[in-house]
Amino acid sequence: MSADVELQKVSVSFGNFYAAKNVSVKIEKGEFFSFLGPSGCGKTTLLRAISGFAEPSDGKILIGGQDMAGIGPNKRPTSLIFQNLALFPLMSVADNIAFSLEVRGTGKVQRRNRADELLELVALSGQGNKKVHELSGGQKQRVAIARALAIEPAVLLLDEPLSALDLKLRQKMRTELREIQKRVGITFIYITHDQGEALTMSDRIAVMNEGELEQVGSGHNVYEAPHTPFVASFVGENNAFYGTVISTNGDMVRVSSQGKDFLAKAGDLKDGKKHTFQKRDKVIMFVRPESIFLKDQINQADNIFSAIFKTIEFEGNLKNIYLSIDGVQDVRCSISNAVETATLSTSESIELKFSSRDAVVLPVGPLAVD
Amino acid sequence: MNYFFNKNGPLISTYLIISIGFWLIFLIIIPQLYMFDLSFRPNIPTLLRGGPDDVYTLVHYKHFLFGSETSGERYNYVDVRVFLDTILTAILITLINLCFCYPIAFYIAKVASAKTARLLIVSLIIPFWINELLRSFALRILFAGEGFINNVLIKMGVIDTGINFIAMDVALYTGLNYAYILLMIFPLYNAIETLDKNQLEAAEDLGSSMIRTHLRIVIPHAKAGIASGCTMVFMLTAGALATPVVLSSPNTFWFTQLIYQWFNMNDNWPRGAAYSVVLLTVSVVFVLLMMKIFKVKIGEIVR
């Protein structure tokens, strides 16, 4: 049985410090939902409030329409997977998985059967008698998932469970988690600071900063139409051009930055409308590195400017080119490794292009610090 | 040996060898061997030692079991009973101690804030800056017929006449329990402290009750600490002297008091040595038993 989770103006405070402020969001039944934010943004606190380990100081948490106030973690239809997994090292794998059934007084044989069933679900058949320490990192991960699923929770809560794994395994586990979620069909609420994880797995993402929700939307939405400078700079890489508005024409905004004119589209607001700007408004124009091209790469683009080449960084599939306008504005441009760049030399002025459709203008606000 | 000298330098190496050697040989091996040897020798005047009468004998062990040849009893009921009483009481006190200290250790290790934990540890330690004998006398004052506890109870109207806590051995058991409380709390605390807090939350999240979490997660994790605390408390309780002397009722006798009498009052060192060996043997058996029960190795206990 899956259930929806609704947060109504939830705040969690520790003394005078608000770890979560006035968070309202409805997570649909069967959804893979991620809270994405830098460390200390309150996402873990929010997850603990949903699981029952922290009490909201304000607001309500509803699971399947039922108010969870005063209901302990052991009575909620949620299961939590801890960041360090918290498997019980002195029990066998099967005993770990069936612990929630043991607690409920289920018989030994039934417990074992259920454990075997779950081991099969997470592709670990026949490993039930092993000790936890005999498993590899990825296998432990799967045991933790199986243990959390044993009582058939309506909602599975995951607190950065992949952060301890190495890159390759992490990527593999992303796909696997997503598949397991589809198979069991329950709501997954996932906490992460890794935007790659959030983007690849989630149906929807809530980007958090300093205890507040900045934006809730699909991965595409969050990546391509950020509502705030924080979201624009935290999710993926971005070039931020500080400037002032020269003129507006419908959704299109002409921005002056570093003595150059650029054309860009106005960013979205929470309610789906566009930001409106007045002449001389201070703004930031965001352009993704992969949306900036070398002059010869594309023909059509309504923004052309030149910048001084500084250095190039090889990343495998991509090359990052670092440039600078007048030594003040840094520009980063990511191009496919296939593009020839051997002719570029330091301090050379290079012409760059980007389309106004790929540039978003937002009012000035705090960026994500990295 | 060469490696050892090269690693530590000649000065430190010599110091280490001499100090460890002294500790091992003069403080452990020789006294124990001497006691063991003495326990098999007859109690004869110093002049006759090494003479024809100085032969190995089991007379002292026989005395412990069967009493003197002149007595009509088949067994030495008095001494054996004192011995069994001491051992059983020590076991009981160890168990009470464990039950009493486990929640405290758990609270300090996992529940209390860092500040509260520090405060609790300090308030546990401070009373032990005072000598064991003085602490026993303090308890005697508290538990005496006209003592603090009786006075309070009478004033509150709970009782009419004072309760004789000393005669009931309440004072003794309290004193023995309190005497070695730190040796139970600290091993427990050390063991529980290393438990990942997420384990407790994970168990709770999976629906476990508090008792089951302790039975299945905390206690198995802390078993080395439990075994360590229990062995130390048992050995020290069974071997306690000051507390029983001060707090026991006139008709309760602690086995160490018997040993003390053989050595000091009856001037029968070999018999005292034999009685000591009996106590030591039982203590060793107890340690082995704890290791067996808790399935821990000796290295884990002494940690």
Tab-separated table of C-alpha atoms in Angstrom, chain A residues 103-240:
chain	number	residue	atom	x	y	z
A	103	VAL	CA	9.439	-7.520	16.330
A	104	ARG	CA	5.880	-8.198	15.268
A	105	GLY	CA	6.038	-11.792	16.454
A	106	THR	CA	6.086	-13.497	13.057
A	107	GLY	CA	7.202	-17.136	13.161
A	108	LYS	CA	10.704	-18.211	12.265
A	109	VAL	CA	9.840	-20.026	9.044
A	110	GLN	CA	7.677	-17.220	7.739
A	111	ARG	CA	10.393	-14.745	8.570
A	112	ARG	CA	12.942	-16.720	6.657
A	113	ASN	CA	10.643	-17.041	3.663
A	114	ARG	CA	9.990	-13.332	3.578
A	115	ALA	CA	13.708	-12.609	3.896
A	116	ASP	CA	14.447	-14.909	0.968
A	117	GLU	CA	11.719	-13.246	-1.062
A	118	LEU	CA	13.199	-9.822	-0.388
A	119	LEU	CA	16.726	-11.033	-1.077
A	120	GLU	CA	15.494	-12.105	-4.476
A	121	LEU	CA	13.903	-8.687	-5.023
A	122	VAL	CA	17.237	-6.988	-4.442
A	123	ALA	CA	19.178	-9.627	-6.420
A	124	LEU	CA	20.950	-11.193	-3.446
A	125	SER	CA	19.406	-14.670	-3.496
A	126	GLY	CA	21.120	-17.190	-1.252
A	127	GLN	CA	23.096	-14.639	0.770
A	128	GLY	CA	20.806	-14.788	3.815
A	129	ASN	CA	23.169	-16.682	6.091
A	130	LYS	CA	26.112	-14.355	5.567
A	131	LYS	CA	27.227	-11.850	8.147
A	132	VAL	CA	26.850	-8.215	7.267
A	133	HIS	CA	30.591	-7.599	7.198
A	134	GLU	CA	31.026	-10.268	4.539
A	135	LEU	CA	29.098	-8.183	2.029
A	136	SER	CA	30.415	-5.531	-0.319
A	137	GLY	CA	29.269	-1.903	-0.127
A	138	GLY	CA	26.684	-2.309	-2.859
A	139	GLN	CA	25.340	-5.524	-1.328
A	140	LYS	CA	24.950	-3.856	2.078
A	141	GLN	CA	23.023	-1.136	0.325
A	142	ARG	CA	20.618	-3.700	-1.045
A	143	VAL	CA	20.237	-5.436	2.300
A	144	ALA	CA	19.306	-2.088	3.837
A	145	ILE	CA	16.664	-1.627	1.166
A	146	ALA	CA	15.330	-5.143	1.695
A	147	ARG	CA	15.192	-4.612	5.464
A	148	ALA	CA	13.287	-1.368	5.033
A	149	LEU	CA	10.821	-3.017	2.652
A	150	ALA	CA	10.155	-6.068	4.834
A	151	ILE	CA	7.103	-4.656	6.602
A	152	GLU	CA	5.761	-3.262	3.341
A	153	PRO	CA	5.895	0.401	4.304
A	154	ALA	CA	3.732	2.886	2.427
A	155	VAL	CA	6.606	5.319	2.198
A	156	LEU	CA	10.334	4.623	1.985
A	157	LEU	CA	12.608	7.387	3.231
A	158	LEU	CA	16.214	7.413	2.057
A	159	ASP	CA	18.836	9.618	3.679
A	160	GLU	CA	21.696	9.882	1.165
A	161	PRO	CA	22.222	6.120	1.220
A	162	LEU	CA	24.535	6.156	-1.795
A	163	SER	CA	26.994	8.742	-0.543
A	164	ALA	CA	29.495	6.186	0.773
A	165	LEU	CA	29.788	4.297	-2.517
A	166	ASP	CA	32.330	4.923	-5.250
A	167	LEU	CA	31.237	6.604	-8.460
A	168	LYS	CA	30.627	3.578	-10.679
A	169	LEU	CA	28.651	1.722	-8.025
A	170	ARG	CA	26.683	4.837	-7.205
A	171	GLN	CA	25.614	5.183	-10.809
A	172	LYS	CA	24.621	1.532	-10.948
A	173	MET	CA	22.664	1.793	-7.699
A	174	ARG	CA	20.762	4.822	-9.004
A	175	THR	CA	19.342	2.771	-11.813
A	176	GLU	CA	18.670	-0.107	-9.465
A	177	LEU	CA	16.890	2.015	-6.865
A	178	ARG	CA	14.687	3.450	-9.547
A	179	GLU	CA	13.855	-0.044	-10.767
A	180	ILE	CA	13.075	-1.307	-7.274
A	181	GLN	CA	10.827	1.698	-6.733
A	182	LYS	CA	8.911	0.906	-9.907
A	183	ARG	CA	8.609	-2.744	-8.917
A	184	VAL	CA	7.279	-2.162	-5.398
A	185	GLY	CA	5.310	0.921	-6.417
A	186	ILE	CA	5.515	2.773	-3.109
A	187	THR	CA	6.415	6.379	-2.447
A	188	PHE	CA	10.164	7.023	-2.195
A	189	ILE	CA	11.398	10.178	-0.532
A	190	TYR	CA	15.061	10.659	-1.228
A	191	ILE	CA	17.462	13.093	0.394
A	192	THR	CA	20.613	14.103	-1.426
A	193	HIS	CA	23.096	16.874	-2.018
A	194	ASP	CA	24.105	15.280	-5.311
A	195	GLN	CA	22.136	16.840	-8.119
A	196	GLY	CA	23.089	14.006	-10.450
A	197	GLU	CA	21.296	11.515	-8.184
A	198	ALA	CA	18.258	13.731	-7.861
A	199	LEU	CA	18.009	14.397	-11.596
A	200	THR	CA	18.443	10.781	-12.729
A	201	MET	CA	16.052	9.118	-10.290
A	202	SER	CA	13.324	11.516	-9.310
A	203	ASP	CA	9.880	12.190	-10.650
A	204	ARG	CA	10.038	15.513	-8.882
A	205	ILE	CA	12.706	17.403	-6.990
A	206	ALA	CA	12.388	19.940	-4.205
A	207	VAL	CA	15.427	22.200	-4.055
A	208	MET	CA	16.068	23.415	-0.513
A	209	ASN	CA	18.179	26.190	0.887
A	210	GLU	CA	18.468	27.321	4.484
A	211	GLY	CA	15.410	25.415	5.583
A	212	GLU	CA	13.122	26.659	2.859
A	213	LEU	CA	11.863	25.162	-0.370
A	214	GLU	CA	13.223	27.147	-3.293
A	215	GLN	CA	11.531	25.237	-6.073
A	216	VAL	CA	9.560	22.054	-6.593
A	217	GLY	CA	9.385	20.521	-10.033
A	218	SER	CA	10.535	17.828	-12.404
A	219	GLY	CA	14.227	17.466	-13.110
A	220	HIS	CA	13.788	19.234	-16.450
A	221	ASN	CA	11.849	22.025	-14.848
A	222	VAL	CA	14.377	22.607	-12.096
A	223	TYR	CA	17.318	22.427	-14.469
A	224	GLU	CA	15.943	24.451	-17.362
A	225	ALA	CA	13.608	26.894	-15.669
A	226	PRO	CA	15.094	27.778	-12.270
A	227	HIS	CA	12.947	30.132	-10.203
A	228	THR	CA	15.749	31.604	-8.128
A	229	PRO	CA	19.461	32.325	-8.531
A	230	PHE	CA	20.110	29.689	-5.854
A	231	VAL	CA	18.425	26.937	-7.858
A	232	ALA	CA	20.116	28.121	-11.059
A	233	SER	CA	23.537	27.945	-9.471
A	234	PHE	CA	23.052	24.872	-7.262
A	235	VAL	CA	21.538	22.476	-9.793
A	236	GLY	CA	24.147	21.846	-12.444
A	237	GLU	CA	26.807	24.282	-13.598
A	238	ASN	CA	25.906	27.810	-14.606
A	239	ASN	CA	27.464	31.076	-15.732
A	240	ALA	CA	26.080	34.028	-13.814
